[in-house]
Short mmCIF file of C-alpha atoms in Angstrom, two decimals:
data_model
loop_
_atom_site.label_atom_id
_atom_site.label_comp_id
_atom_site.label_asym_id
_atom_site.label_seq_id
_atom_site.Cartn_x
_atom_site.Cartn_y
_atom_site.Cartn_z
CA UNK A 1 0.00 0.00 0.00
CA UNK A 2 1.37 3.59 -0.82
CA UNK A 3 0.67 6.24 1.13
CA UNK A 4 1.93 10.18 1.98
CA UNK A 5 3.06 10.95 5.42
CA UNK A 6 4.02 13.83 7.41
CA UNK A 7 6.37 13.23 10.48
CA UNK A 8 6.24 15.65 13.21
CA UNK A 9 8.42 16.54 16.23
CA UNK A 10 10.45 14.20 14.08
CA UNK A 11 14.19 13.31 16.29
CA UNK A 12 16.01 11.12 13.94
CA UNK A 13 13.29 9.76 12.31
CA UNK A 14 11.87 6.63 13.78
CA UNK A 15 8.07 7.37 12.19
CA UNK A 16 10.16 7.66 9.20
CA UNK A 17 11.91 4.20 9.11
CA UNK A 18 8.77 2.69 9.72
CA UNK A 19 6.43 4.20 7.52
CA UNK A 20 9.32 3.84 4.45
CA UNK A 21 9.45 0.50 5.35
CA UNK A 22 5.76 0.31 4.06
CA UNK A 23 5.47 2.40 1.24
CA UNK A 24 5.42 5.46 2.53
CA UNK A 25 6.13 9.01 1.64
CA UNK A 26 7.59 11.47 3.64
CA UNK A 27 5.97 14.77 2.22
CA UNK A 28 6.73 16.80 5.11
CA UNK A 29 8.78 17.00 8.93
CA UNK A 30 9.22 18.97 11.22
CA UNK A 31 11.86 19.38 14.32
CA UNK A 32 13.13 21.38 16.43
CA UNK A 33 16.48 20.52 17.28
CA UNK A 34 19.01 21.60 14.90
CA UNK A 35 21.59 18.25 14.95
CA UNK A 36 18.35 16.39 15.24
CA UNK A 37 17.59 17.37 11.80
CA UNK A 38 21.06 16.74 10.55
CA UNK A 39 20.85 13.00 11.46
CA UNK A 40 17.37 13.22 9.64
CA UNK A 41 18.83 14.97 6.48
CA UNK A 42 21.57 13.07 6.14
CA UNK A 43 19.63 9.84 6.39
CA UNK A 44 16.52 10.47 4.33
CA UNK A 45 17.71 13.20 1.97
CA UNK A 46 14.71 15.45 3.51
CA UNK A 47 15.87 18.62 5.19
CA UNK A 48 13.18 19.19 8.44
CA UNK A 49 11.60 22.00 9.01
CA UNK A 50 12.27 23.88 12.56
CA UNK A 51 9.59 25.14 15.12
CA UNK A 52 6.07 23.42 14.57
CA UNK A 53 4.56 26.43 16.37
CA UNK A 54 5.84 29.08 13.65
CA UNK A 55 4.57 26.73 10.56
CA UNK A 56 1.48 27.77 8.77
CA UNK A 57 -0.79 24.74 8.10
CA UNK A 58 -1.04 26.07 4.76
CA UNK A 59 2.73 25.16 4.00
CA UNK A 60 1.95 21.64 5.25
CA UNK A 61 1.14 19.67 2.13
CA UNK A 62 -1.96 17.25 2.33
CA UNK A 63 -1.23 14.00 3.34
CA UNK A 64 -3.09 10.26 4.41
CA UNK A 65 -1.44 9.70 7.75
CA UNK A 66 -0.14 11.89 10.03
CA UNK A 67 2.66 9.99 12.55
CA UNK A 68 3.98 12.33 16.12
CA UNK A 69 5.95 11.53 18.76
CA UNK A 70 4.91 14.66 20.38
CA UNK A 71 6.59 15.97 23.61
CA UNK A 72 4.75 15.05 27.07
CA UNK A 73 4.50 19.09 27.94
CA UNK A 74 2.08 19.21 31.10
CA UNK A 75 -1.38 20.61 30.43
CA UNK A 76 -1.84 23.42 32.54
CA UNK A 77 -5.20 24.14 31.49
CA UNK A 78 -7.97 21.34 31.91
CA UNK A 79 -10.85 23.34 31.32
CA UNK A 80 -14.89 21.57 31.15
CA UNK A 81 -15.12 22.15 27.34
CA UNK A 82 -12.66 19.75 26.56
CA UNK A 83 -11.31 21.68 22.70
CA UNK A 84 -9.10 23.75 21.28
CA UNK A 85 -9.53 25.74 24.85
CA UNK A 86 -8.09 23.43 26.52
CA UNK A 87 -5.19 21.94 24.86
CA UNK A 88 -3.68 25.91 23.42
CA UNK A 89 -0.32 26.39 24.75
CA UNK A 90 0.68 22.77 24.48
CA UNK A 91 2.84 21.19 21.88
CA UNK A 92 0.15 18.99 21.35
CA UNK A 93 -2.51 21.94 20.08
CA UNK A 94 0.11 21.94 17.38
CA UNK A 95 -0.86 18.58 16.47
CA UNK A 96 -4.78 19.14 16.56
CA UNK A 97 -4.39 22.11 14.16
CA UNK A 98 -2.95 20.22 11.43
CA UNK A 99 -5.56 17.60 11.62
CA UNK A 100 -8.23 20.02 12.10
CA UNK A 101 -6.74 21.71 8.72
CA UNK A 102 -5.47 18.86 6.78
CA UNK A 103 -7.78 16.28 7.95
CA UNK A 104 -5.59 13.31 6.96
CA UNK A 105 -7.82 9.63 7.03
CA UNK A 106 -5.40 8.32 9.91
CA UNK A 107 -2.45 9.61 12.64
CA UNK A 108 -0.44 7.58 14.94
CA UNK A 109 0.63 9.41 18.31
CA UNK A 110 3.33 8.43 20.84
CA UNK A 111 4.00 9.56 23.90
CA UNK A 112 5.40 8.45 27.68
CA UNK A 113 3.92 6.01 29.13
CA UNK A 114 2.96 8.27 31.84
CA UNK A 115 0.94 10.33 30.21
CA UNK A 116 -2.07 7.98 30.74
CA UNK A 117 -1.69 8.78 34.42
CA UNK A 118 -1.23 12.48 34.14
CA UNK A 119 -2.77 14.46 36.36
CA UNK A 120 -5.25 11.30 37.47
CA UNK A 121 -5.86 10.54 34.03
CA UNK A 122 -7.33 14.14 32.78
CA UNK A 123 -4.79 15.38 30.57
CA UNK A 124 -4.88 11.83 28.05
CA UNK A 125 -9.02 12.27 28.26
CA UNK A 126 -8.38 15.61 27.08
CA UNK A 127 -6.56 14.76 24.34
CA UNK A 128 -8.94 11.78 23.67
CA UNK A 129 -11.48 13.94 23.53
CA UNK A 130 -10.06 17.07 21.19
CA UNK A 131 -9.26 13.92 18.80
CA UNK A 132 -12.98 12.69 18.96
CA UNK A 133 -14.43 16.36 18.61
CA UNK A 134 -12.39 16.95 15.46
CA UNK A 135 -14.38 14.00 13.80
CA UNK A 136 -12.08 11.07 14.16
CA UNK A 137 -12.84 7.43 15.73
CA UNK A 138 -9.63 7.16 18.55
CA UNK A 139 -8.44 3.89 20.49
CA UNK A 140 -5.24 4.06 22.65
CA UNK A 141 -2.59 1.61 24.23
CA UNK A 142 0.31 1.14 26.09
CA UNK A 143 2.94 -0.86 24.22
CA UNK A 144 6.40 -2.08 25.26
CA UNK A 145 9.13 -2.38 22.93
CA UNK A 146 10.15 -5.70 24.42
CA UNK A 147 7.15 -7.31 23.08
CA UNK A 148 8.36 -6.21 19.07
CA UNK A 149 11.30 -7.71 18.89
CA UNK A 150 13.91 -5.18 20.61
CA UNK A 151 15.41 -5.70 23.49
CA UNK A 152 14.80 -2.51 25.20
CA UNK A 153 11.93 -2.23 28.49
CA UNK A 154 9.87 0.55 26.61
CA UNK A 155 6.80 1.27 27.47
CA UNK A 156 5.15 3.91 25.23
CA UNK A 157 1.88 5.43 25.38
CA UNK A 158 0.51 4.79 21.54
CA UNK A 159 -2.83 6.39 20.27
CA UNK A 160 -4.47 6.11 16.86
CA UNK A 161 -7.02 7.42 15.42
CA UNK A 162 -9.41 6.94 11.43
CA UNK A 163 -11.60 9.70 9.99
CA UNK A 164 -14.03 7.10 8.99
CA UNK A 165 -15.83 5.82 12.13
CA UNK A 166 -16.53 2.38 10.27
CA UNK A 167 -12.98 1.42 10.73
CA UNK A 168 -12.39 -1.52 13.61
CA UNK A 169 -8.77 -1.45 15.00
CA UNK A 170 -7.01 -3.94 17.55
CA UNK A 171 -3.58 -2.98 18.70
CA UNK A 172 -0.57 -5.94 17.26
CA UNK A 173 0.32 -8.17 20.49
CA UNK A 174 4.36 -8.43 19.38
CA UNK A 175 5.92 -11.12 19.09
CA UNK A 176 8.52 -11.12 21.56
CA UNK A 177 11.74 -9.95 22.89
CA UNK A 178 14.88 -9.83 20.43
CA UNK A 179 18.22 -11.50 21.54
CA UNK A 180 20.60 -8.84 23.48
CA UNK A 181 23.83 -10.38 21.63
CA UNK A 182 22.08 -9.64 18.29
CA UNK A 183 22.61 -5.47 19.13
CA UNK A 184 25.76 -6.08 21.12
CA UNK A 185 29.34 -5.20 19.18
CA UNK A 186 32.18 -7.48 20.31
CA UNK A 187 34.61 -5.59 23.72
CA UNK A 188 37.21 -6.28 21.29
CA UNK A 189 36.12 -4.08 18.63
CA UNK A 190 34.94 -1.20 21.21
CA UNK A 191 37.04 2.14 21.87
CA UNK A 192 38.04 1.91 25.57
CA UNK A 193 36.37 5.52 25.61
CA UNK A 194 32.91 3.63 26.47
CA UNK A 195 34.37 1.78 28.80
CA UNK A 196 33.52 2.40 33.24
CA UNK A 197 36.21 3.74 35.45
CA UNK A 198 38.20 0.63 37.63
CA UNK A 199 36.48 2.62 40.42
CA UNK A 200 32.38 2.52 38.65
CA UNK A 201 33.17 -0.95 37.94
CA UNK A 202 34.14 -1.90 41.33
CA UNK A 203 31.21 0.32 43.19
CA UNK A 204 28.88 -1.97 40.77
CA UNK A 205 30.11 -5.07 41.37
CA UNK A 206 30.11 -4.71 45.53
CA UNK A 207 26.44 -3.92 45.18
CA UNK A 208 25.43 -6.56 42.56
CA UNK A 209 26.48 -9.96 41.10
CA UNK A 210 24.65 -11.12 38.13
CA UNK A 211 24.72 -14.52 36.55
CA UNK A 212 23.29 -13.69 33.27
CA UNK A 213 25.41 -13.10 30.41
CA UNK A 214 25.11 -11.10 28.32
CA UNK A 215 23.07 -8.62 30.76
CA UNK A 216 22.44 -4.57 31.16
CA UNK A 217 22.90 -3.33 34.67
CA UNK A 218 20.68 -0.86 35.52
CA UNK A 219 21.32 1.99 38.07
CA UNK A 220 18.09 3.38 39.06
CA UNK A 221 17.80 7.16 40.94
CA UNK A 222 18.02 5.65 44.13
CA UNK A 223 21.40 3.82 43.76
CA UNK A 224 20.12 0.15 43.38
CA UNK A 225 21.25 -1.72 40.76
CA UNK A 226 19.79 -4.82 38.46
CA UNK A 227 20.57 -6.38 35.19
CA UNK A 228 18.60 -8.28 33.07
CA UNK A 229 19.13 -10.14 29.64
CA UNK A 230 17.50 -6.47 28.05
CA UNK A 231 18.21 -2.81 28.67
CA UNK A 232 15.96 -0.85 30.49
CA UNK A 233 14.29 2.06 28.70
CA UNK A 234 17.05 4.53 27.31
CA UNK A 235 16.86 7.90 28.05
CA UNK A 236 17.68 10.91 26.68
CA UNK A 237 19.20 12.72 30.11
CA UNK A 238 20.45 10.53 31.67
CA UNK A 239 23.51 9.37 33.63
CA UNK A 240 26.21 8.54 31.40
CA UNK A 241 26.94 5.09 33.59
CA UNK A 242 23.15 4.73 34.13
CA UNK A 243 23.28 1.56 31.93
CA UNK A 244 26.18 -0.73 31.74
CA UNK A 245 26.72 -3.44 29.14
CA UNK A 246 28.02 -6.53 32.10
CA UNK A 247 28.50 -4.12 34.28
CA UNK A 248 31.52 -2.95 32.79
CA UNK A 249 30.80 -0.47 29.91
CA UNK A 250 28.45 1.90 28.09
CA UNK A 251 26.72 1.08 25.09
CA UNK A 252 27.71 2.65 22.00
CA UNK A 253 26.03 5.01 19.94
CA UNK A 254 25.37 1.89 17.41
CA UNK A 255 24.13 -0.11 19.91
CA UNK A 256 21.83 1.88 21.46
CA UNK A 257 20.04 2.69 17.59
CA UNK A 258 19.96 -1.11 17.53
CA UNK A 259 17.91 -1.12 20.53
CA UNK A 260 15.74 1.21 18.85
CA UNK A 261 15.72 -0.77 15.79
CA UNK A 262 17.44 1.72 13.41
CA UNK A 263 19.76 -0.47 10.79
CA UNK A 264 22.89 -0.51 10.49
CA UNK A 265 22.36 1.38 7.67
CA UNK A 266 21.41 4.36 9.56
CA UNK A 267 23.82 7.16 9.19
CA UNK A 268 25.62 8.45 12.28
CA UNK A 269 26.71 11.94 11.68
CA UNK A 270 26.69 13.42 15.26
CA UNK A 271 29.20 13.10 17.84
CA UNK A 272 28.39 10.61 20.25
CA UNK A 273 26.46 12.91 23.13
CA UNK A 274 24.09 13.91 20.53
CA UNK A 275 23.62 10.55 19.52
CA UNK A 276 23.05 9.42 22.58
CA UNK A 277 20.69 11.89 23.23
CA UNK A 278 18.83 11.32 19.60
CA UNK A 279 18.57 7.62 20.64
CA UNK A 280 17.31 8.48 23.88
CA UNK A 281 14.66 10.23 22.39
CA UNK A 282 13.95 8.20 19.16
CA UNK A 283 10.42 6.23 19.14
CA UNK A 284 11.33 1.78 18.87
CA UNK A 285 10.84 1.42 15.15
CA UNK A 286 9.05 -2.30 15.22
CA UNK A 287 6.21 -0.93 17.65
CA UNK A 288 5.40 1.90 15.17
CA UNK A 289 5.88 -0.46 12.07
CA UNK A 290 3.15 -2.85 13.79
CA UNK A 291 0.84 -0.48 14.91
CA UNK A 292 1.42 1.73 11.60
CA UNK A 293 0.58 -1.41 9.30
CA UNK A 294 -2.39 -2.97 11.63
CA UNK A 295 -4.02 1.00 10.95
CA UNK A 296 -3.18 0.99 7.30
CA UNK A 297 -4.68 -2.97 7.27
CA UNK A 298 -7.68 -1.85 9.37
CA UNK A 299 -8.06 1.12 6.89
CA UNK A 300 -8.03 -1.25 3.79
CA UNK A 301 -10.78 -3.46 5.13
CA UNK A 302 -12.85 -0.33 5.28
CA UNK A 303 -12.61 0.20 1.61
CA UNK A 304 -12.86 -2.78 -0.05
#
């Protein structure tokens, strides 16, 4: 199935690998950060544009789905009427604009997994319901990135949403964890840059003793430490030791697109913080492929 997209709040394009990977067309994107949108030019030959909020919907070409990984800003106004009152300010306003203007048949948005418990559950009901008053037929989910095929704990806050009411959606299940070793390059082939300090090593090893191999160790806020045969969710601001491949060294900027499910074809043209950080922040590419072809098969079934 072919299909025109537009990609907003874009990173390094994780809507994008998916969608292309399903006959998709990139006909617009949007991002903020300026290396962000290197990565993204250099990878899909598509120059972003900047700030979302200083685009006129009229530049905005029209298009069949419209994919966001929109940032979780906190809703400081939950008003009773439940619109375009109640969501302006937010990043996500930005969103209902362009489908208010463009209305494209389908939209995939991603967000934190916390934002279903945002302030008691109000703030995801509001956007629920701004979706639902600009005419389209909305279902949401919470899916984890270990359950498509990456071995990466992240849980992601996924809502979708059809123009035509008729369409009936179910969310993919996954189909499982991927293999740790399959994202892992070999110590031997690793710059000793990303390796821990004898001293973070040590401190790590007092606390914790792990007999799985290969494993991530985990330091949480609170200074305990696990590992398990996956890496927790990666994060964008994090501690630079916060994750440890055995307990002994930091995952590379490769690695950590791996767990994201970028391939190795993906272009790294940043320096390894702003990788890091562009990882950190990238949506799991297999969750959005599933849930990106179950809409556009839900959408088909509609039409025939």
């Amino acid at each position: 199935m072919t299909f025109t997209y537009i990609d907003l709040f874009a990173g390094i394009g994780g809507f994008h690998q998916a969608a292309d990977s399903l006959g998709g067309k990139c006909v617009f994107a949007s991002e903020i950060d300026s290396e962000a949108r290197k990565a993204y030019e250099a990878n899909y030959g598509l120059k972003p544009h900047g700030d979302i909020t200083k685009i006129d919907v009229d530049d905005i070409p029209n298009h069949d789905v419209l994919l966001a990984g929109f940032p979780c800003q906190p809703f400081s106004i939950i008003g009773n009427r439940l619109g375009f009152d109640d969501i302006r300010g937010t990043l996500f306003f930005e969103i209902a604009r362009i489908l208010e203007a463009k209305a494209p048949s389908m939209f995939i948005l991603e967000n934190v997994k916390q934002l279903s418990r945002h302030d008691k559950g109000k703030t995801l009901q509001t956007i629920l319901q701004s979706l639902r008053n600009l005419g389209y037929k909305v279902d949401w989910a919470i899916l984890n990135a270990l359950d498509f095929g990456l071995p990466q704990k992240r849980e992601r806050t996924i809502i979708v949403g059809f123009l035509d009411n008729r369409v009936e959606f179910s969310f993919p299940k996954g189909c499982g964890a991927g293999k740790l070793e399959d994202i892992l390059e070999s110590d031997d082939e690793i710059d000793s840059k990303f390796f821990a300090s004898e001293r973070i090593v040590n401190k790590r090893f007092a606390y914790h003793q792990s007999s799985c191999v290969p494993s991530i160790w985990h330091e949480n806020k609170s200074g305990n430490i696990s590992s398990y045969p996956y890496s927790c969710a990666l994060r964008a601001g994090a501690s630079y030791n916060y994750l440890l491949v055995n307990g002994e060294r930091r995952l590379t900027p490769r690695e950590m697109l791996r767990l994201q499910g970028f391939p190795d074809t993906f272009r790294i043209v940043c320096n390894d913080s702003q990788t890091r950080k562009q990882a950190g922040n990238a949506v799991p590419v297999n969750v959005i492929k599933a849930v990106l072809e179950a809409v556009l098969n839900a959408k088909t079934k509609v039409e025939r």
